[in-house]
Short mmCIF file of C-alpha atoms in Angstrom, two decimals:
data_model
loop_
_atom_site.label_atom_id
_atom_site.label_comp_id
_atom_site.label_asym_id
_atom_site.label_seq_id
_atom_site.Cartn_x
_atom_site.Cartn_y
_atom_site.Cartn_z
CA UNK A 1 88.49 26.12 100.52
CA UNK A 2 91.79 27.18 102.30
CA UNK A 3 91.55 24.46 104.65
CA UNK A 4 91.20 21.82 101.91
CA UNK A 5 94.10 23.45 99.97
CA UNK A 6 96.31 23.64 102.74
CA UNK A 7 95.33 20.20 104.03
CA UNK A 8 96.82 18.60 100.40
CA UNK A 9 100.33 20.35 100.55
CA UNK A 10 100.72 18.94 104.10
CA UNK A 11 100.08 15.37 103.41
CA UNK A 12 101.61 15.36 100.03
CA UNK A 13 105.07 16.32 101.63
CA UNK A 14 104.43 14.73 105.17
CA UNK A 15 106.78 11.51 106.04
CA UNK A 16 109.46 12.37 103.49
CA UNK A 17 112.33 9.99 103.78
CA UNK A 18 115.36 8.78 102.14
CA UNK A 19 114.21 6.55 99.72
CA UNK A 20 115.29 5.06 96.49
CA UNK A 21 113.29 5.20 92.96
CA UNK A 22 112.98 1.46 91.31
CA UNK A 23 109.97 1.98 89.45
CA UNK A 24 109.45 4.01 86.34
CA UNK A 25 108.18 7.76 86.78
CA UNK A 26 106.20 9.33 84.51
CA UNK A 27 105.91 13.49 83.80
CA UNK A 28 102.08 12.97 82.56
CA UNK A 29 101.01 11.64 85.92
CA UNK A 30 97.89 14.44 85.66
CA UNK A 31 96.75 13.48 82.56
CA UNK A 32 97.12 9.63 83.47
CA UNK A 33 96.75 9.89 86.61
CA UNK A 34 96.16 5.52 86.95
CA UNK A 35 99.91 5.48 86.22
CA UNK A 36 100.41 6.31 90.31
CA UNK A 37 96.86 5.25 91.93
CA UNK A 38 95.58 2.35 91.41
CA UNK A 39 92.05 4.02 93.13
CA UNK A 40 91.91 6.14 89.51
CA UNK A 41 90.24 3.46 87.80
CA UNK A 42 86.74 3.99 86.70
CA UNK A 43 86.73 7.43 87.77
CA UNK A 44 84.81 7.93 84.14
CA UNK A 45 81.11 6.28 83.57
CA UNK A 46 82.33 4.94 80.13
CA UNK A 47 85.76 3.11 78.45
CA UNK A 48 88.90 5.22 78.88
CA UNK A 49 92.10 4.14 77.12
CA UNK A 50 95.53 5.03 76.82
CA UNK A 51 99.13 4.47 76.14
CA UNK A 52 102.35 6.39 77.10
CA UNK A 53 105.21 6.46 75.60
CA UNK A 54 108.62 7.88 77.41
CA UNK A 55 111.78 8.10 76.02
CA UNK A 56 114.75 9.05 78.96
CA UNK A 57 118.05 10.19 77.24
CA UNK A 58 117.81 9.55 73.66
CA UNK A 59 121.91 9.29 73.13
CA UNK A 60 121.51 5.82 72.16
CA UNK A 61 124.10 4.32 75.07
CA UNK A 62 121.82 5.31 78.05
CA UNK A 63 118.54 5.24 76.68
CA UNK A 64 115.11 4.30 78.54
CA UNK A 65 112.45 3.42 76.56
CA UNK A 66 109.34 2.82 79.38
CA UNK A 67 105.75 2.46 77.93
CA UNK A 68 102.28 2.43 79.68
CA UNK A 69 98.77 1.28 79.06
CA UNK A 70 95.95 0.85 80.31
CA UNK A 71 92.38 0.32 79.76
CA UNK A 72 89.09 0.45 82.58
CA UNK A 73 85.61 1.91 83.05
CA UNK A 74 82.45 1.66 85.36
CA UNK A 75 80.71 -1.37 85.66
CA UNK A 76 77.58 1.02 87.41
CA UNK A 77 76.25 1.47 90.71
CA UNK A 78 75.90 -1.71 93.41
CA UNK A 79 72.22 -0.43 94.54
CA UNK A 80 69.23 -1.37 93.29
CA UNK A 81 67.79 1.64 92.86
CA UNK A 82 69.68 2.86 89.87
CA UNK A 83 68.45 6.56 89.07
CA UNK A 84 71.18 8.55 87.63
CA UNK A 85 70.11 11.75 89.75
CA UNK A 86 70.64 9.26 92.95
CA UNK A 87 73.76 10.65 94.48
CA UNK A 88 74.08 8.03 96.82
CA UNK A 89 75.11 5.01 94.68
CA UNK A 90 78.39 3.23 94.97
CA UNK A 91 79.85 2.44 91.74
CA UNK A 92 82.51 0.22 90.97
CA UNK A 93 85.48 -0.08 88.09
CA UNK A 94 87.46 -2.36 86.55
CA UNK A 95 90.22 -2.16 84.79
CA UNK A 96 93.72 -3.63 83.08
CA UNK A 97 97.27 -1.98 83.29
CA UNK A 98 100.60 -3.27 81.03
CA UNK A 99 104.25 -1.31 81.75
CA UNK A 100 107.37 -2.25 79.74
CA UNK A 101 110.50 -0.63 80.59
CA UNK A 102 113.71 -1.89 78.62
CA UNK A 103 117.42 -0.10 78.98
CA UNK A 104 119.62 0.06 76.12
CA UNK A 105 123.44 -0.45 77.87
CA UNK A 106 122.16 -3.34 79.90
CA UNK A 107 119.42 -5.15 77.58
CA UNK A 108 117.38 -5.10 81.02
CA UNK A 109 113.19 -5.04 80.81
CA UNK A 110 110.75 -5.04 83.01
CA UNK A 111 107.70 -5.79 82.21
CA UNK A 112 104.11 -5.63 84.50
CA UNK A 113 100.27 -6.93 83.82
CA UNK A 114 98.31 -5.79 86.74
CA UNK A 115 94.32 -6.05 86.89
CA UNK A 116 92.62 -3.33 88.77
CA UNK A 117 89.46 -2.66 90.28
CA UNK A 118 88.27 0.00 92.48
CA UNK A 119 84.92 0.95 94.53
CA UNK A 120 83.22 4.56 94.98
CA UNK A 121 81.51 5.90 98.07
CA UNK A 122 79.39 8.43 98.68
CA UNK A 123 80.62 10.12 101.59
CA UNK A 124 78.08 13.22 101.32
CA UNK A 125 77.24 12.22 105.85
CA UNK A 126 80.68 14.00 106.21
CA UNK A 127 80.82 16.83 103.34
CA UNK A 128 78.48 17.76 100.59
CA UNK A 129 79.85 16.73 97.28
CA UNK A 130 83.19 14.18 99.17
CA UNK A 131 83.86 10.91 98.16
CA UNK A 132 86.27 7.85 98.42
CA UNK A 133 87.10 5.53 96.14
CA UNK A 134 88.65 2.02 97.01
CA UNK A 135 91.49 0.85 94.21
CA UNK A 136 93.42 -2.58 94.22
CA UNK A 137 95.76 -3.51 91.57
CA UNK A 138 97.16 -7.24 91.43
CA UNK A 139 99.29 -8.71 89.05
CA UNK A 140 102.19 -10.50 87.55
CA UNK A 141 105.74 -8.78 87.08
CA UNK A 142 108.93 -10.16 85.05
CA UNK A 143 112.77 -8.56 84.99
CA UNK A 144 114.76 -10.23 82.44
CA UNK A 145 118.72 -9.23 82.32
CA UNK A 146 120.87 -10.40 79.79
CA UNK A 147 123.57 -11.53 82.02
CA UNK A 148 125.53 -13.07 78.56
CA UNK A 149 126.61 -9.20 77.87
CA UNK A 150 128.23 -8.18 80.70
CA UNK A 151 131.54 -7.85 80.50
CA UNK A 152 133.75 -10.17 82.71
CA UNK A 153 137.71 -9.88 83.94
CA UNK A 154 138.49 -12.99 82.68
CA UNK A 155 137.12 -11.60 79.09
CA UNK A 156 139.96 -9.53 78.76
CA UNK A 157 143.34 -10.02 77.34
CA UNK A 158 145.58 -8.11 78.73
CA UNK A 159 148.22 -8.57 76.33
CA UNK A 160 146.44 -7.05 73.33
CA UNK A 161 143.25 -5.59 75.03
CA UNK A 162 140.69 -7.58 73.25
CA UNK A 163 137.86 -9.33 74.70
CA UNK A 164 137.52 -13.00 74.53
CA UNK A 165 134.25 -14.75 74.30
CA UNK A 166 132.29 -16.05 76.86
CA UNK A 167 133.71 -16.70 81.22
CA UNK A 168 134.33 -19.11 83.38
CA UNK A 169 133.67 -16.81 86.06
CA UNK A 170 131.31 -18.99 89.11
CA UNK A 171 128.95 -16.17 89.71
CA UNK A 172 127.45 -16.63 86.45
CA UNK A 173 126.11 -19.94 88.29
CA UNK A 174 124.15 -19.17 90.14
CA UNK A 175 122.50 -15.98 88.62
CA UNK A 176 118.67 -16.10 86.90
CA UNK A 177 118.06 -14.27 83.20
CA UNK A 178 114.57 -13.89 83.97
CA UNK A 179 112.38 -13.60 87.46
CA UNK A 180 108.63 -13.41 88.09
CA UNK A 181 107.09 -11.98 90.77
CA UNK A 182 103.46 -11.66 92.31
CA UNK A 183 102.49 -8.08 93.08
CA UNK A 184 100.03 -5.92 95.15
CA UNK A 185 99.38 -2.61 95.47
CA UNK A 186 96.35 -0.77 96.82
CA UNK A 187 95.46 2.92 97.23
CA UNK A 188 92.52 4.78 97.86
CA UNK A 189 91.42 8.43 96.79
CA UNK A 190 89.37 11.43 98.27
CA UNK A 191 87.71 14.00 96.29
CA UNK A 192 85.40 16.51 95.85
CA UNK A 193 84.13 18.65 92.78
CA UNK A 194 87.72 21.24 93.06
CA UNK A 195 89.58 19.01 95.42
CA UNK A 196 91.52 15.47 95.67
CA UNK A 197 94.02 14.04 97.67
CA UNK A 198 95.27 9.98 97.10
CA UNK A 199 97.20 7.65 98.36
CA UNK A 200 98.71 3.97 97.17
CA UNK A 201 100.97 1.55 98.03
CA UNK A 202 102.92 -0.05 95.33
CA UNK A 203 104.24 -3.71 96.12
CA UNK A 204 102.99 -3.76 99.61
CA UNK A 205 103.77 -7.17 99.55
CA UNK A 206 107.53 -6.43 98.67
CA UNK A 207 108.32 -9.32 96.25
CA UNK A 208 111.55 -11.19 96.09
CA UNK A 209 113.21 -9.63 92.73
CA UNK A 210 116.56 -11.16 93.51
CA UNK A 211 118.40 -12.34 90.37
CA UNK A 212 120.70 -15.03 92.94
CA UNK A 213 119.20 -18.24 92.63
CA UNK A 214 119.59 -18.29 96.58
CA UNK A 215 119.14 -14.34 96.91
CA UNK A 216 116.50 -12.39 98.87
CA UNK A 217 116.19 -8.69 97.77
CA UNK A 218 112.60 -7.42 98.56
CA UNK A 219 110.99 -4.96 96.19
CA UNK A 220 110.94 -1.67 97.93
CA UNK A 221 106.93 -0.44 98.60
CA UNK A 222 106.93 2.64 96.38
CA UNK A 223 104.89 4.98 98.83
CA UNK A 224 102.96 7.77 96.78
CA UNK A 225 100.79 10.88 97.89
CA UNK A 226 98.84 12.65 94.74
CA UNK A 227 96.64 15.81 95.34
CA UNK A 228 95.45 19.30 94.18
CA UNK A 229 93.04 21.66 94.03
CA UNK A 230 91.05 23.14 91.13
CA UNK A 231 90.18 26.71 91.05
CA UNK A 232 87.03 27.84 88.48
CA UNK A 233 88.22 30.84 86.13
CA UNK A 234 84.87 31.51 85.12
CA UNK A 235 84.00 33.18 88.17
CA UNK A 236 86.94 35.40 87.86
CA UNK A 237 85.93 38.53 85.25
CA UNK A 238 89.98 38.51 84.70
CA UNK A 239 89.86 35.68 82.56
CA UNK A 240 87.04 36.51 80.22
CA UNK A 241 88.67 35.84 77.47
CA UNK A 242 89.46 32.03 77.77
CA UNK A 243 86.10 29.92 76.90
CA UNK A 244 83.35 28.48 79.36
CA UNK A 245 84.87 26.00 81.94
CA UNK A 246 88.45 27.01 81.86
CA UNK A 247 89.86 26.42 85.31
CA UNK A 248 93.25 27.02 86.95
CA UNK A 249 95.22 23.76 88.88
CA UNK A 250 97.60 23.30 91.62
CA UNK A 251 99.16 19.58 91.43
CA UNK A 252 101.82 17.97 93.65
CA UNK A 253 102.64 13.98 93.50
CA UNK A 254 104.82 12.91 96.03
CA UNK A 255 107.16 9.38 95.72
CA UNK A 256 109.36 7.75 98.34
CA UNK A 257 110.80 4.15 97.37
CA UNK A 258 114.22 2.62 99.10
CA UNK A 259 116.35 5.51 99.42
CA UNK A 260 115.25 7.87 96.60
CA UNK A 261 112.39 10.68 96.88
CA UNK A 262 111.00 12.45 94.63
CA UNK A 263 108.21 15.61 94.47
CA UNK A 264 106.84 16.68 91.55
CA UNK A 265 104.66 19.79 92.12
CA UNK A 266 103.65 23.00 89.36
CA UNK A 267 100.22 24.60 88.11
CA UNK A 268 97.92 23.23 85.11
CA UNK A 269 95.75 25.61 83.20
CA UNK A 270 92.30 24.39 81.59
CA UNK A 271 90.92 26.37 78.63
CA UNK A 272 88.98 23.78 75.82
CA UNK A 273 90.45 21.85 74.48
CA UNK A 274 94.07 22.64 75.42
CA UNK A 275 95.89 21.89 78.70
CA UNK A 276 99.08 23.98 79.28
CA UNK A 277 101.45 23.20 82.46
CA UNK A 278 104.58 23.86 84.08
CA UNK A 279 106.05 20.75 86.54
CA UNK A 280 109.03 20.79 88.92
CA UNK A 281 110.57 17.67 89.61
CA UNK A 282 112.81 17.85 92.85
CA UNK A 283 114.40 15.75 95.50
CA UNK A 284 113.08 16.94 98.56
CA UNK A 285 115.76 15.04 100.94
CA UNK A 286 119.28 15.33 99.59
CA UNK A 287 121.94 12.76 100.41
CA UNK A 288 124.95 15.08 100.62
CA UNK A 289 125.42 18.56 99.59
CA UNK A 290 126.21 17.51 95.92
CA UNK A 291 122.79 16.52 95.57
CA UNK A 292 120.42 18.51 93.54
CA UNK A 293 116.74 20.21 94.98
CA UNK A 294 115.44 21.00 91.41
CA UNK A 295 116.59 18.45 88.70
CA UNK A 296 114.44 19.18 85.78
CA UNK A 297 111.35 21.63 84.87
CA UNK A 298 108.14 19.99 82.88
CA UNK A 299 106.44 21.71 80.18
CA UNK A 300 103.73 19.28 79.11
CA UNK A 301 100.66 20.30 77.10
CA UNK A 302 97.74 18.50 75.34
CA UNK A 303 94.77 19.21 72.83
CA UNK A 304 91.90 17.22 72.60
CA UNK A 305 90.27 16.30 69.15
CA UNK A 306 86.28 14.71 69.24
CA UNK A 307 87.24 11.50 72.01
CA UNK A 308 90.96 11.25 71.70
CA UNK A 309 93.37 13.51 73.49
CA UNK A 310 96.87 13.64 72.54
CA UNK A 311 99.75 14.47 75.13
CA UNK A 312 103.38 15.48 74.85
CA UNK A 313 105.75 16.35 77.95
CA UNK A 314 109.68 17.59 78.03
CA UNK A 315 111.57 17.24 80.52
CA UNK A 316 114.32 20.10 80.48
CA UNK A 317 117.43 19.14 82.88
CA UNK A 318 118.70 21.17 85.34
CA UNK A 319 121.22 19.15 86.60
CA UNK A 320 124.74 18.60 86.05
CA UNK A 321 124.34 15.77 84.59
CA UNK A 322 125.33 16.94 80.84
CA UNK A 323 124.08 16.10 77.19
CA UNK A 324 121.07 13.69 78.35
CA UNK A 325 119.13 15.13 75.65
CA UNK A 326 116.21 15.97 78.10
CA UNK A 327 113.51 13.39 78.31
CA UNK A 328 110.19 12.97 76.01
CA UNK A 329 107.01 11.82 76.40
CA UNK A 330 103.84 11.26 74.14
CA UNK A 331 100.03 10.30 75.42
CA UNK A 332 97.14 8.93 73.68
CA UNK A 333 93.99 8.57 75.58
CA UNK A 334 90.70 7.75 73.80
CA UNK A 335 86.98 7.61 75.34
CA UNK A 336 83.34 6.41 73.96
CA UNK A 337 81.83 9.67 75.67
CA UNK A 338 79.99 10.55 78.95
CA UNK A 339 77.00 8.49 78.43
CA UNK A 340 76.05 5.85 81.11
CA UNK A 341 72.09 5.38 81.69
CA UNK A 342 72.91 2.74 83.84
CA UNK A 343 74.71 4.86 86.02
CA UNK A 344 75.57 8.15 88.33
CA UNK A 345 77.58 10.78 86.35
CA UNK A 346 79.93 11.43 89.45
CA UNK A 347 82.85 12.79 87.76
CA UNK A 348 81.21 15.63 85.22
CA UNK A 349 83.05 18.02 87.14
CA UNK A 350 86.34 15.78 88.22
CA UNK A 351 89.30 18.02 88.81
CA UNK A 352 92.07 16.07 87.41
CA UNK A 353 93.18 14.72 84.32
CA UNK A 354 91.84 15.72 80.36
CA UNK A 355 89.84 17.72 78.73
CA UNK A 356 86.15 16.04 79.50
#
C-alpha cells in the first residue's frame, strides 16, 4: 500500500517544467475525471452523462464562461466467453466529448468535438486486482476571434479622443476570424480497487492554431499526470459514525502546457451520498519571485439523488490578483445504473469520481 501511494506522488510531480496553460482547467476534474484522460471513458458498465459549467471572474469585463460535456459507456467484453464473474475479459468504451470556451473582453471561443474510445486489460499476471485501460480521443477543434473589435491606432482621434469606425491598418489582411484544426490526444490509465495513476497527451499532434493566413503556431501538447489513492473508513472503528462504504481520498492532477504548470492536489471524503473536498491549485515552477506557489484553495462538494449527481466547486483566490470574484462551477452527471449482463462489473469498487 505505501509503495503504491508513494509511487503516485512521484510520477504526478516528476518532469515538471515551465510550461504555459492554453486549454481550459477545470476544479471538478475528480468528479469528471474524462475532462483530463481521455482513458476515463467507459470506466462504468452502463451510460454516464454529464455537463459542466464554469464561470472564471464573473465582473462582466473579464469573464470566462467554459462548458463541458460528455457522454460514453461500455460496449462489453471482446471475448467470447462472456460470464460476468470472468475477470479476465477486456472491455471496451466509447464515447463523445463537446468543450466551449468563449471570453467576454475579446468575443474569443473555442470550441472542441472529440470522439473517444478506450480499451480495458486485465493485468491480474502482474498484480491481483491491476488493470490498464487504453483511451484515444480524436476530433475537430475551431477558435473564432472577432478581429472587427479590436481596437486599432488609426481608430483614434487624437484631437477629441473618439474612436472612428473601422482601419485601414494591413495586418487586418492577412489575419483569419475563424480556424479549424484536427486533434489527437491519447492517454492510458492504471488502477486497482484503492489505487490509480493516468496519463494523456493532449494534441500530440500539435495543430497549427495560427490566426496569420501564412502563420505557423503549433498547439502546445498539454502533458497531464492524474492519480490517488483511496483509503476504506470502514475498517477504521474511528469513523463509525459515517454510513457503510465511506472512504477517505488523496488526489493530485498534474498539467504542464507551453510555459505554464499547474498542480492541483487536496483530500476527498466519501460518506453516501455526499462528497466533501478541499483542492489546492499551485504553480509548482515559478517564473520569477513575483510568482505565486498557492493561487487559489477548492472547496467542491456534491450529493447524489436516485442516478443524477449534482456538483458545485469555488474557487477562493489567493492571489494578488484583486476583486476576480473567485471562480464557480456546477456538475450534472446522470447514469441508467450498474446493470450490464453482457458484461464484467470491473469498476464496483472504482476509486475515483461519484457516488456509485
Amino acid at each position: 500500500m505505501k509503495f503504491k501511494l508513494v509511487l503516485s506522488i512521484l510520477l504526478t510531480t516528476f518532469s515538471v517544467v515551465a510550461v504555459k496553460a492554453q486549454d481550459p482547467v477545470f476544479t471538478q476534474y475528480y468528479f469528471v475525471p474524462e475532462t483530463q484522460n481521455g482513458a476515463f471513458t467507459g470506466t462504468i458498465n452502463t451510460l454516464n452523462t454529464g455537463i459542466l459549467h464554469r464561470t472564471q471572474w464573473p465582473d462582466g469585463s473579464r469573464r470566462l464562461d467554459t462548458e463541458y460535456a460528455f457522454f460514453n459507456g461500455s460496449m462489453g467484453n471482446l471475448s467470447e466467453d462472456s460470464r460476468p464473474s470472468d475477470s479476465n475479459l477486456q472491455n471496451i468504451g466509447l464515447g463523445l466529448t463537446i468543450l466551449n470556451q468563449h471570453e467576454v473582453f475579446t468575443a474569443y471561443n473555442y470550441t472542441q468535438i472529440n470522439g473517444v474510445t478506450s480499451l480495458n486489460l486485465d493485468l491480474d499476471n502482474f498484480s491481483s486486482g491491476l488493470r490498464l485501460i487504453l483511451g484515444l480521443e480524436a476530433g475537430y477543434g475551431t477558435k473564432n476571434f472577432n478581429f472587427k473589435s479590436l481596437l486599432f491606432e488609426d481608430q483614434i482621434n487624437v484631437d477629441n479622443g473618439g474612436i472612428n469606425g473601422g482601419s485601414a491598418d494591413p495586418s487586418l489582411l492577412y489575419l483569419k476570424s475563424k480556424i479549424n484544426f484536427f486533434d489527437i490526444s491519447p492517454g492510458f490509465l492504471l488502477y486497482d480497487e484503492d489505487f490509480w495513476l493516468g496519463v494523456s497527451f493532449k494534441h500530440l499532434n500539435t495543430p497549427n492554431i495560427a490566426f496569420e493566413s501564412e502563420g505557423e503556431v503549433p498547439l502546445n501538447m498539454n502533458l497531464s499526470f492524474q492519480s490517488g489513492y483511496s483509503f476504506d473508513l470502514d475498517q477504521n472503528p474511528g469513523f463509525g459514525f459515517l454510513p457503510d462504504n465511506s472512504k477517505f481520498v488523496l488526489t493530485s492532477n498534474f498539467m504542464q502546457q507551453g510555459e505554464y504548470n499547474r498542480l492541483d492536489f487536496g483530500s476527498i471524503l466519501h460518506f453516501n451520498p455526499f462528497i466533501l473536498g478541499v483542492i489546492a491549485a499551485t504553480n509548482p515552477i515559478r517564473k520569477n519571485e513575483q510568482s505565486h506557489l498557492l493561487t487559489s484553495v477548492n472547496l467542491m462538494g456534491s450529493i447524489k439523488i436516485n442516478n443524477f449527481t449534482f456538483g458545485y466547486s469555488y474557487d477562493m483566490n489567493t492571489s494578488k490578483i484583486d476583486n476576480t470574484q473567485g471562480v464557480h462551477e456546477f456538475s450534472l452527471t446522470w447514469q441508467i445504473g450498474r446493470e450490464c449482463h453482457s458484461c464484467n462489473n470491473y469498476l464496483a469498487t472504482r476509486p475515483w469520481g461519484r457516488n456509485y
